[in-house]
Each structure stands twice: as C-alpha cells, then as structure tokens.
Short mmCIF file of C-alpha atoms in Angstrom, two decimals:
data_model
loop_
_atom_site.label_atom_id
_atom_site.label_comp_id
_atom_site.label_asym_id
_atom_site.label_seq_id
_atom_site.Cartn_x
_atom_site.Cartn_y
_atom_site.Cartn_z
CA MET A 1 54.89 8.33 7.65
CA SER A 2 58.55 10.18 7.23
CA MET A 3 61.24 11.30 9.84
CA PRO A 4 64.91 12.24 10.01
CA TYR A 5 66.93 8.96 11.04
CA ILE A 6 68.51 9.66 14.39
CA GLU A 7 70.03 6.56 16.21
CA GLY A 8 68.11 5.45 19.95
CA ILE A 9 65.60 7.65 19.44
CA THR A 10 63.42 7.28 16.39
CA PRO A 11 61.40 4.70 16.93
CA ARG A 12 61.63 1.39 16.20
CA CYS A 13 58.93 1.14 13.60
CA MET A 14 61.63 3.70 11.21
CA ARG A 15 64.34 1.57 11.36
CA ASP A 16 62.79 -1.19 9.88
CA GLU A 17 65.12 -2.79 6.90
CA HIS A 18 61.76 -2.54 4.33
CA VAL A 19 61.07 1.03 5.12
CA ARG A 20 62.03 3.79 2.31
CA GLU A 21 65.27 5.24 3.05
CA TRP A 22 66.77 8.68 1.18
CA VAL A 23 68.63 11.73 1.78
CA ASP A 24 66.72 15.07 2.06
CA GLY A 25 68.02 18.34 0.74
CA GLU A 26 69.20 19.28 4.41
CA GLY A 27 71.44 16.18 4.03
CA PHE A 28 69.52 14.62 6.60
CA LEU A 29 68.74 10.67 6.22
CA ARG A 30 65.15 9.92 6.59
CA ARG A 31 62.82 6.95 6.38
CA ASP A 32 59.14 6.65 5.47
CA GLY A 33 57.11 3.73 4.72
CA TYR A 34 53.56 2.79 5.38
CA PHE A 35 52.18 1.31 8.54
CA GLU A 36 49.28 -0.31 10.20
CA VAL A 37 48.33 1.78 13.74
CA GLU A 38 49.55 -0.67 16.30
CA ASP A 39 52.72 -0.68 13.84
CA ALA A 40 53.51 3.22 13.96
CA GLY A 41 55.36 4.93 16.67
CA LEU A 42 55.85 8.33 16.85
CA SER A 43 59.03 10.18 19.35
CA PRO A 44 58.37 11.71 22.63
CA PHE A 45 60.95 13.70 21.36
CA ASP A 46 58.72 14.96 18.94
CA HIS A 47 57.41 18.97 19.16
CA GLY A 48 54.07 18.72 18.01
CA ASN A 49 53.97 15.98 21.26
CA LEU A 50 55.52 18.13 23.19
CA TYR A 51 54.02 21.46 22.37
CA GLY A 52 51.64 21.53 19.47
CA ASP A 53 53.86 22.29 16.83
CA ALA A 54 52.71 20.92 13.97
CA VAL A 55 50.13 21.32 11.85
CA PHE A 56 47.16 19.66 9.96
CA GLU A 57 43.94 18.53 8.08
CA GLY A 58 41.30 17.19 8.27
CA ILE A 59 40.24 15.26 4.86
CA ARG A 60 36.15 13.52 3.21
CA ILE A 61 36.65 10.52 1.87
CA ASP A 62 33.45 9.60 -0.33
CA ASN A 63 32.94 6.41 -2.95
CA ARG A 64 36.37 6.65 -3.67
CA ARG A 65 37.38 10.06 -4.28
CA VAL A 66 39.00 12.41 -2.15
CA LEU A 67 37.35 15.38 -1.64
CA LEU A 68 39.41 18.88 -1.69
CA LEU A 69 42.86 16.62 -1.89
CA ARG A 70 43.87 19.56 -3.86
CA GLU A 71 42.63 22.50 -1.85
CA HIS A 72 43.15 20.70 1.53
CA ILE A 73 47.02 19.96 0.36
CA ASP A 74 47.69 23.49 -0.68
CA ARG A 75 45.86 25.05 3.37
CA TRP A 76 48.14 22.26 5.22
CA VAL A 77 51.38 23.45 2.96
CA ASN A 78 50.01 27.57 4.13
CA SER A 79 50.03 26.71 7.98
CA ALA A 80 53.00 24.87 7.22
CA VAL A 81 54.95 27.87 5.41
CA ARG A 82 53.07 30.65 8.74
CA LEU A 83 55.10 28.31 11.19
CA GLY A 84 58.45 28.30 9.38
CA ILE A 85 58.09 24.61 9.01
CA GLU A 86 59.27 23.29 5.12
CA PHE A 87 58.18 20.22 3.71
CA PRO A 88 59.93 17.79 2.73
CA TYR A 89 57.98 17.10 -0.40
CA ARG A 90 56.06 18.84 -3.38
CA ARG A 91 52.70 19.05 -2.95
CA GLU A 92 52.17 16.56 -6.39
CA GLU A 93 54.02 13.71 -4.29
CA LEU A 94 51.97 14.66 -1.09
CA CYS A 95 49.02 13.73 -3.17
CA GLU A 96 50.40 10.42 -4.58
CA ILE A 97 51.19 9.78 -1.13
CA ILE A 98 47.57 10.74 0.24
CA VAL A 99 45.94 8.90 -2.51
CA GLU A 100 48.18 5.41 -2.05
CA LEU A 101 47.60 5.42 1.58
CA CYS A 102 43.59 5.44 0.40
CA ARG A 103 44.30 2.67 -1.99
CA ARG A 104 45.96 1.01 0.43
CA SER A 105 43.77 1.25 3.84
CA LEU A 106 40.61 1.22 1.88
CA GLY A 107 41.36 -1.91 -0.65
CA SER A 108 39.23 -2.87 -3.69
CA GLU A 109 35.64 -2.53 -1.73
CA GLY A 110 36.26 0.70 0.30
CA GLN A 111 34.17 3.55 -0.16
CA SER A 112 34.69 6.24 2.61
CA GLY A 113 37.20 7.00 5.41
CA TYR A 114 38.33 10.07 6.54
CA LEU A 115 42.78 11.03 6.15
CA ARG A 116 44.15 13.12 9.19
CA PRO A 117 47.67 14.28 7.61
CA VAL A 118 49.81 15.95 10.54
CA LEU A 119 53.17 17.76 9.61
CA THR A 120 55.32 18.55 12.73
CA ARG A 121 58.23 20.52 13.76
CA GLY A 122 59.93 17.56 14.30
CA ILE A 123 62.26 15.83 16.85
CA GLY A 124 64.10 18.01 19.16
CA ASN A 125 65.06 18.16 23.04
CA LEU A 126 63.07 19.25 25.56
CA GLY A 127 63.65 23.21 24.98
CA VAL A 128 60.76 25.12 23.00
CA ASN A 129 63.16 26.27 20.17
CA PRO A 130 61.70 25.55 17.02
CA TRP A 131 65.83 25.65 15.63
CA LYS A 132 66.27 22.46 17.55
CA CYS A 133 64.63 20.52 15.59
CA VAL A 134 66.15 18.35 13.02
CA ALA A 135 63.79 17.35 10.74
CA PRO A 136 60.10 17.77 10.46
CA THR A 137 57.92 14.85 11.22
CA VAL A 138 54.79 13.68 8.32
CA TYR A 139 52.13 10.87 8.93
CA VAL A 140 48.90 10.80 7.65
CA ILE A 141 45.80 8.52 9.50
CA CYS A 142 43.56 7.06 7.39
CA SER A 143 40.49 6.16 9.36
CA ALA A 144 36.64 6.30 9.92
CA ILE A 145 34.63 9.02 12.01
CA ALA A 146 31.66 9.93 13.43
CA LEU A 147 31.05 13.15 15.52
CA TYR A 148 27.27 12.98 16.12
CA PRO A 149 24.24 10.27 15.46
CA LYS A 150 22.84 9.62 12.86
CA GLU A 151 19.60 10.67 13.48
CA SER A 152 21.26 14.08 14.50
CA TYR A 153 21.20 15.22 10.67
CA GLU A 154 17.76 15.41 10.87
CA GLN A 155 16.58 16.18 14.43
CA GLY A 156 20.20 18.55 14.38
CA ILE A 157 21.93 19.43 17.61
CA ASP A 158 22.25 21.18 20.60
CA VAL A 159 24.91 24.54 20.83
CA ALA A 160 25.60 26.02 23.49
CA ILE A 161 27.85 29.84 23.48
CA ALA A 162 30.74 29.85 25.52
CA ARG A 163 30.61 32.86 27.54
CA ASP A 164 34.24 33.25 29.00
CA ILE A 165 36.35 31.87 26.96
CA ARG A 166 36.75 34.23 23.40
CA ARG A 167 38.50 32.48 20.26
CA ASN A 168 41.57 34.01 19.28
CA ASP A 169 42.43 36.47 16.89
CA ALA A 170 45.69 36.73 14.62
CA HIS A 171 47.88 38.83 17.29
CA HIS A 172 47.46 36.08 19.43
CA LEU A 173 47.23 32.45 17.73
CA ASP A 174 45.81 32.85 13.69
CA PRO A 175 42.44 30.74 13.33
CA ASN A 176 43.26 30.20 9.88
CA ILE A 177 46.26 28.28 11.00
CA LYS A 178 45.31 25.06 11.32
CA THR A 179 47.88 24.38 13.91
CA ASN A 180 47.63 20.63 16.27
CA ASN A 181 46.78 23.40 19.44
CA TYR A 182 43.42 23.67 19.81
CA LEU A 183 42.93 24.68 23.78
CA ASN A 184 41.47 27.51 23.00
CA ASN A 185 38.42 25.43 21.77
CA VAL A 186 39.35 22.79 24.47
CA PHE A 187 38.54 24.97 27.17
CA ALA A 188 35.23 26.52 25.40
CA LEU A 189 33.86 23.46 25.53
CA LEU A 190 34.70 22.66 29.43
CA GLU A 191 33.11 25.89 30.12
CA THR A 192 30.11 24.33 28.53
CA ARG A 193 30.10 20.91 29.33
CA HIS A 194 27.50 21.23 31.68
CA THR A 195 24.71 21.86 29.09
CA GLY A 196 25.38 18.68 27.18
CA ALA A 197 25.35 20.33 24.21
CA TYR A 198 27.50 18.61 21.08
CA GLU A 199 28.96 21.84 19.81
CA THR A 200 30.06 25.29 21.21
CA LEU A 201 29.66 28.69 19.94
CA MET A 202 32.87 31.11 20.09
CA LEU A 203 32.70 34.47 20.41
CA THR A 204 35.12 37.24 19.64
CA ARG A 205 36.56 39.81 22.22
CA GLU A 206 33.76 41.81 21.44
CA GLY A 207 31.18 39.32 21.57
CA TYR A 208 30.70 38.56 18.00
CA VAL A 209 30.20 34.89 16.77
CA ALA A 210 33.44 33.49 15.68
CA GLU A 211 33.14 30.30 14.83
CA ALA A 212 31.74 26.66 16.97
CA THR A 213 34.89 24.84 17.41
CA ALA A 214 35.63 22.50 15.10
CA ASP A 215 33.16 24.02 12.94
CA ASN A 216 32.05 26.70 10.74
CA ILE A 217 27.99 28.28 11.51
CA PHE A 218 25.60 29.44 9.11
CA VAL A 219 22.18 30.95 9.31
CA ALA A 220 19.68 31.42 6.26
CA CYS A 221 16.97 32.59 6.30
CA GLU A 222 13.82 33.68 3.24
CA ARG A 223 12.26 37.83 3.67
CA GLY A 224 10.51 39.45 0.42
CA GLY A 225 10.83 37.08 -1.56
CA ARG A 226 14.98 36.68 -1.50
CA ARG A 227 16.76 34.00 0.43
CA GLU A 228 20.12 35.11 2.47
CA LEU A 229 22.83 33.12 3.67
CA ARG A 230 25.02 34.70 6.18
CA CYS A 231 28.23 33.72 8.43
CA PRO A 232 30.48 35.21 10.78
CA ALA A 233 33.82 36.72 8.70
CA SER A 234 37.35 35.00 8.47
CA ARG A 235 38.51 37.64 11.28
CA TYR A 236 38.57 35.05 14.05
CA ALA A 237 37.58 31.90 12.15
CA LEU A 238 38.91 28.94 10.30
CA VAL A 239 38.35 29.96 6.32
CA GLY A 240 36.82 26.15 6.10
CA LEU A 241 36.72 24.05 2.74
CA THR A 242 33.29 22.72 3.83
CA ARG A 243 32.28 26.38 4.25
CA ALA A 244 33.53 27.46 0.44
CA LEU A 245 31.35 24.55 -0.46
CA ILE A 246 28.66 25.90 1.17
CA LEU A 247 29.56 29.60 0.08
CA ALA A 248 29.51 28.26 -3.34
CA ALA A 249 26.55 26.89 -3.05
CA GLY A 250 24.53 29.68 -1.83
CA ARG A 251 25.82 31.70 -4.98
CA ARG A 252 24.69 29.25 -7.62
CA LEU A 253 21.03 29.06 -5.80
CA GLY A 254 20.88 32.66 -6.54
CA PHE A 255 21.61 33.82 -2.43
CA ASP A 256 21.73 36.68 -0.91
CA VAL A 257 26.06 35.70 0.58
CA VAL A 258 27.21 37.56 3.46
CA GLU A 259 29.87 37.29 5.19
CA ASP A 260 29.70 39.50 8.49
CA GLU A 261 31.57 40.60 11.45
CA LYS A 262 29.60 41.55 13.46
CA MET A 263 27.08 38.63 13.96
CA LEU A 264 24.85 38.25 17.26
CA PRO A 265 24.29 35.55 18.92
CA THR A 266 20.62 37.05 18.86
CA ASP A 267 21.23 36.95 14.75
CA PHE A 268 20.90 33.28 14.64
CA VAL A 269 17.74 32.40 16.91
CA GLY A 270 14.26 32.83 15.75
CA PHE A 271 11.56 30.51 13.84
CA ASP A 272 12.08 32.14 10.03
CA ARG A 273 16.35 30.78 10.88
CA GLU A 274 17.62 27.55 9.93
CA VAL A 275 20.93 27.17 11.37
CA PHE A 276 23.44 24.99 10.59
CA ILE A 277 27.65 24.16 11.18
CA THR A 278 29.63 22.51 8.77
CA GLY A 279 32.70 21.06 7.95
CA THR A 280 34.67 18.15 7.04
CA ALA A 281 34.06 15.54 9.85
CA CYS A 282 30.46 16.73 10.68
CA GLY A 283 29.54 17.79 6.36
CA LEU A 284 26.53 19.68 7.37
CA MET A 285 24.63 19.29 10.32
CA PRO A 286 21.33 21.51 11.54
CA VAL A 287 21.52 23.37 15.10
CA ARG A 288 17.80 22.99 16.79
CA ARG A 289 18.47 25.19 19.79
CA ILE A 290 20.77 27.57 20.21
CA ASP A 291 21.70 28.21 24.23
CA GLY A 292 18.31 26.46 24.49
CA ILE A 293 17.04 29.17 22.30
CA GLU A 294 14.98 26.79 18.99
CA THR A 295 16.06 27.71 15.54
CA ALA A 296 13.49 26.46 12.77
CA ALA A 297 9.92 26.02 13.38
CA HIS A 298 9.53 22.53 14.21
CA GLY A 299 12.62 20.79 12.39
CA HIS A 300 11.14 22.86 9.01
CA ARG A 301 14.66 23.46 6.90
CA PRO A 302 13.93 23.95 3.68
CA LEU A 303 16.47 26.47 2.65
CA LEU A 304 18.83 24.14 4.49
CA ASP A 305 17.82 20.58 2.27
CA MET A 306 18.41 22.81 -0.75
CA LEU A 307 22.04 23.67 -0.09
CA ARG A 308 23.20 20.32 1.32
CA LYS A 309 21.92 18.57 -2.05
CA GLU A 310 23.77 21.55 -4.02
CA MET A 311 26.80 20.99 -1.76
CA ALA A 312 26.35 17.29 -3.01
CA ARG A 313 26.10 17.89 -6.34
CA LEU A 314 28.99 20.03 -6.42
CA SER A 315 31.15 17.35 -5.02
CA THR A 316 30.48 14.84 -8.21
CA GLU A 317 31.73 17.68 -10.38
CA PRO A 318 35.08 17.60 -12.21
CA GLY A 319 37.91 19.66 -9.74
CA PHE A 320 36.21 19.01 -6.84
CA ALA A 321 37.30 15.87 -5.81
CA ILE A 322 40.22 13.21 -6.97
CA ASP A 323 39.37 9.09 -7.65
CA ILE A 324 41.40 7.05 -5.36
CA ASP A 325 42.05 4.49 -8.53
CA SER A 326 43.05 7.48 -10.80
CA ASP A 327 46.71 7.10 -12.44
CA GLU A 328 49.75 8.91 -11.88
CA ALA A 329 49.23 11.10 -14.81
CA VAL A 330 45.64 11.56 -13.65
CA LEU A 331 47.01 12.93 -10.13
CA ARG A 332 49.81 15.17 -11.70
CA GLN A 333 46.95 17.28 -14.09
CA TYR A 334 44.97 17.39 -10.72
CA MET A 335 47.11 19.49 -8.46
CA ALA A 336 48.10 21.58 -11.74
CA GLU A 337 44.32 22.61 -11.83
CA THR A 338 43.30 25.69 -10.09
CA THR A 339 41.06 25.83 -7.37
CA PRO A 340 37.01 25.60 -8.67
CA LEU A 341 35.65 27.41 -4.85
#
C-alpha cells in the first residue's frame, strides 16, 4: 500500500515508524509498506471509495507463477492514463512490488492466489473534482478467489440475459478502461437475480451480445470439417487477457477465429455449439444454458476441452508468466520483453 501522508487524514497504519517514507516527483511525502488485511486502512476521503475514481486489475497466481503479469501491469497503466491518473511507480517497480507481495503472502510453500492491484485518484475533499485530490493511492491485495463451485467446471453454469440494462460504450464509460465503477454490471446482475443464474450476459444498445458482467463469452463449433471460435468484438467488451489467451490457443489449434460485432443471443444456443465464458478469476467455464435454453448436447464439449488444454499449455511457456522466486534481474528482463499475445 502506498499513499500521500496528510496529517489527520492518512490512516494510522501509514503513520507507523516502520513504514517506508519517501518524497515523490510532486514533492508530496509518501509512505508505503506491506500489511496484514486487518492492519491496512484506506482514507474515507479517497476518491476511489467516494466516486469509483480508480482503476484495477485481477491477476492469478498458479504454481508460484504470476500469469500474464506484464500484460496486466500494462493494461493497469493504460487504464490510468485514460483517466489521467499518474502512477508514482515505474512498470518495473510495480512488478517487483507485486512479486514481493506474493512471496510474503504465499511464503515458501504456497502455490496459488489471486491479486487485486488498485490505483485510485487519491485523497481529496468531498467534491467530485479530480484536481482536488492530493496524489494517487496504490494498493495490491493478495488473497484467494473462487467464483463457482468446482463441479461447475464439468457441468457448466446457467447464464441469464439482461434485457433492460444495456452495456455502456466508449461514449459513456469505455468498457476497456478497467475502472472501479461497475454499476452497469451490478444493475445487470440485479435485473436477472430472480433467475438463479450464476452470470448475466449484457447486450449492446442495438441488441447484440457484448460480454458477461465479469467475463468474456465464446462459442465454438465444428461445421464441414472446419472448427470455428467466435466471440463478440471489443467495442463493447473489455479486451480480457484470458480472452486473448483463448484466441491465441484457438489460432494455434487451427480454429477459424472470428471477433464479431453483431453476435445475437441466438448465435450461442444449439446442441452443436459449445459455449463458455473466460476471465482471470473463473478461468474457462462452460455455459450449460442461456436463458434456460440448452447449449452443447448432453455436456459433450470436445472443442472446449481442446482449448482448455492448449490454454494450460500456453500458460507454462516462457513469457506467459513469471516465477515469484525470480531475482531482480530476471524480473527486469521479463518486463523488458514484448508480450507473447
């Protein structure tokens, strides 16, 4: 956690004598340190809390390797640039900080976890004006996440469709800026909560499929000896990194990969269509029914299984992840390399 020091406002945890103290480029005194969850504290005056004026990422740790860390950091930084929030750290420093947090949290034996890095506009007054904020707050949570029961990865889940709440586009709140304002998604989930579905599909203003509330969606099928993998284009959907990994896996396996701006809900239903959602938190999750209509016949999903295995194989290749036990030189080399996606 890192934030500017403001007498009487900055939480006590950041005033401890053991917390590192430094002056950033703006001349503000900053403090940072590593904390147990119950010892950390955010100011009630932080605009991330007050107005959702913040950007975040979700990152998975598997087998002591942080998956796509460089790509997540780059997307995090790009989101901040779009909001006009300046990071107090360089990319390489963010990598080192996150990896050190993983080491402290997992110890020498821990294998898996989930990271939630957040950058907020910082401490300001109770007005919405962003320029009244002193300097950004940065924090990263290392914890665990399990969105769905284990058996769902075999059985699949039910997905509903939000009809009234539509996905916002770049003219309102660009879905490719990963902000802490998820009210559009929350309203879609509230609309469909009576269905008992685990996830909800969001439609564009024109009625095309955009994405799910926290995941991207795909359909795979085989026709005339050709395998096809389709997903909605990125105009209304977050360009997810697990999405990119699946697209890369599909291309390597010889699928015809199509990103389509005009996919209808009916394009995802039928016994010949294997439907699944993807995300950092959920991985690759089969969809059993959409608004009560069956997808792949009797849970038979050979194409999904192929893609899942290829995605797992890709994740073990050099460049797709970084070992948390790597030294500083390896971390810096990793951050200097280009993305494999």
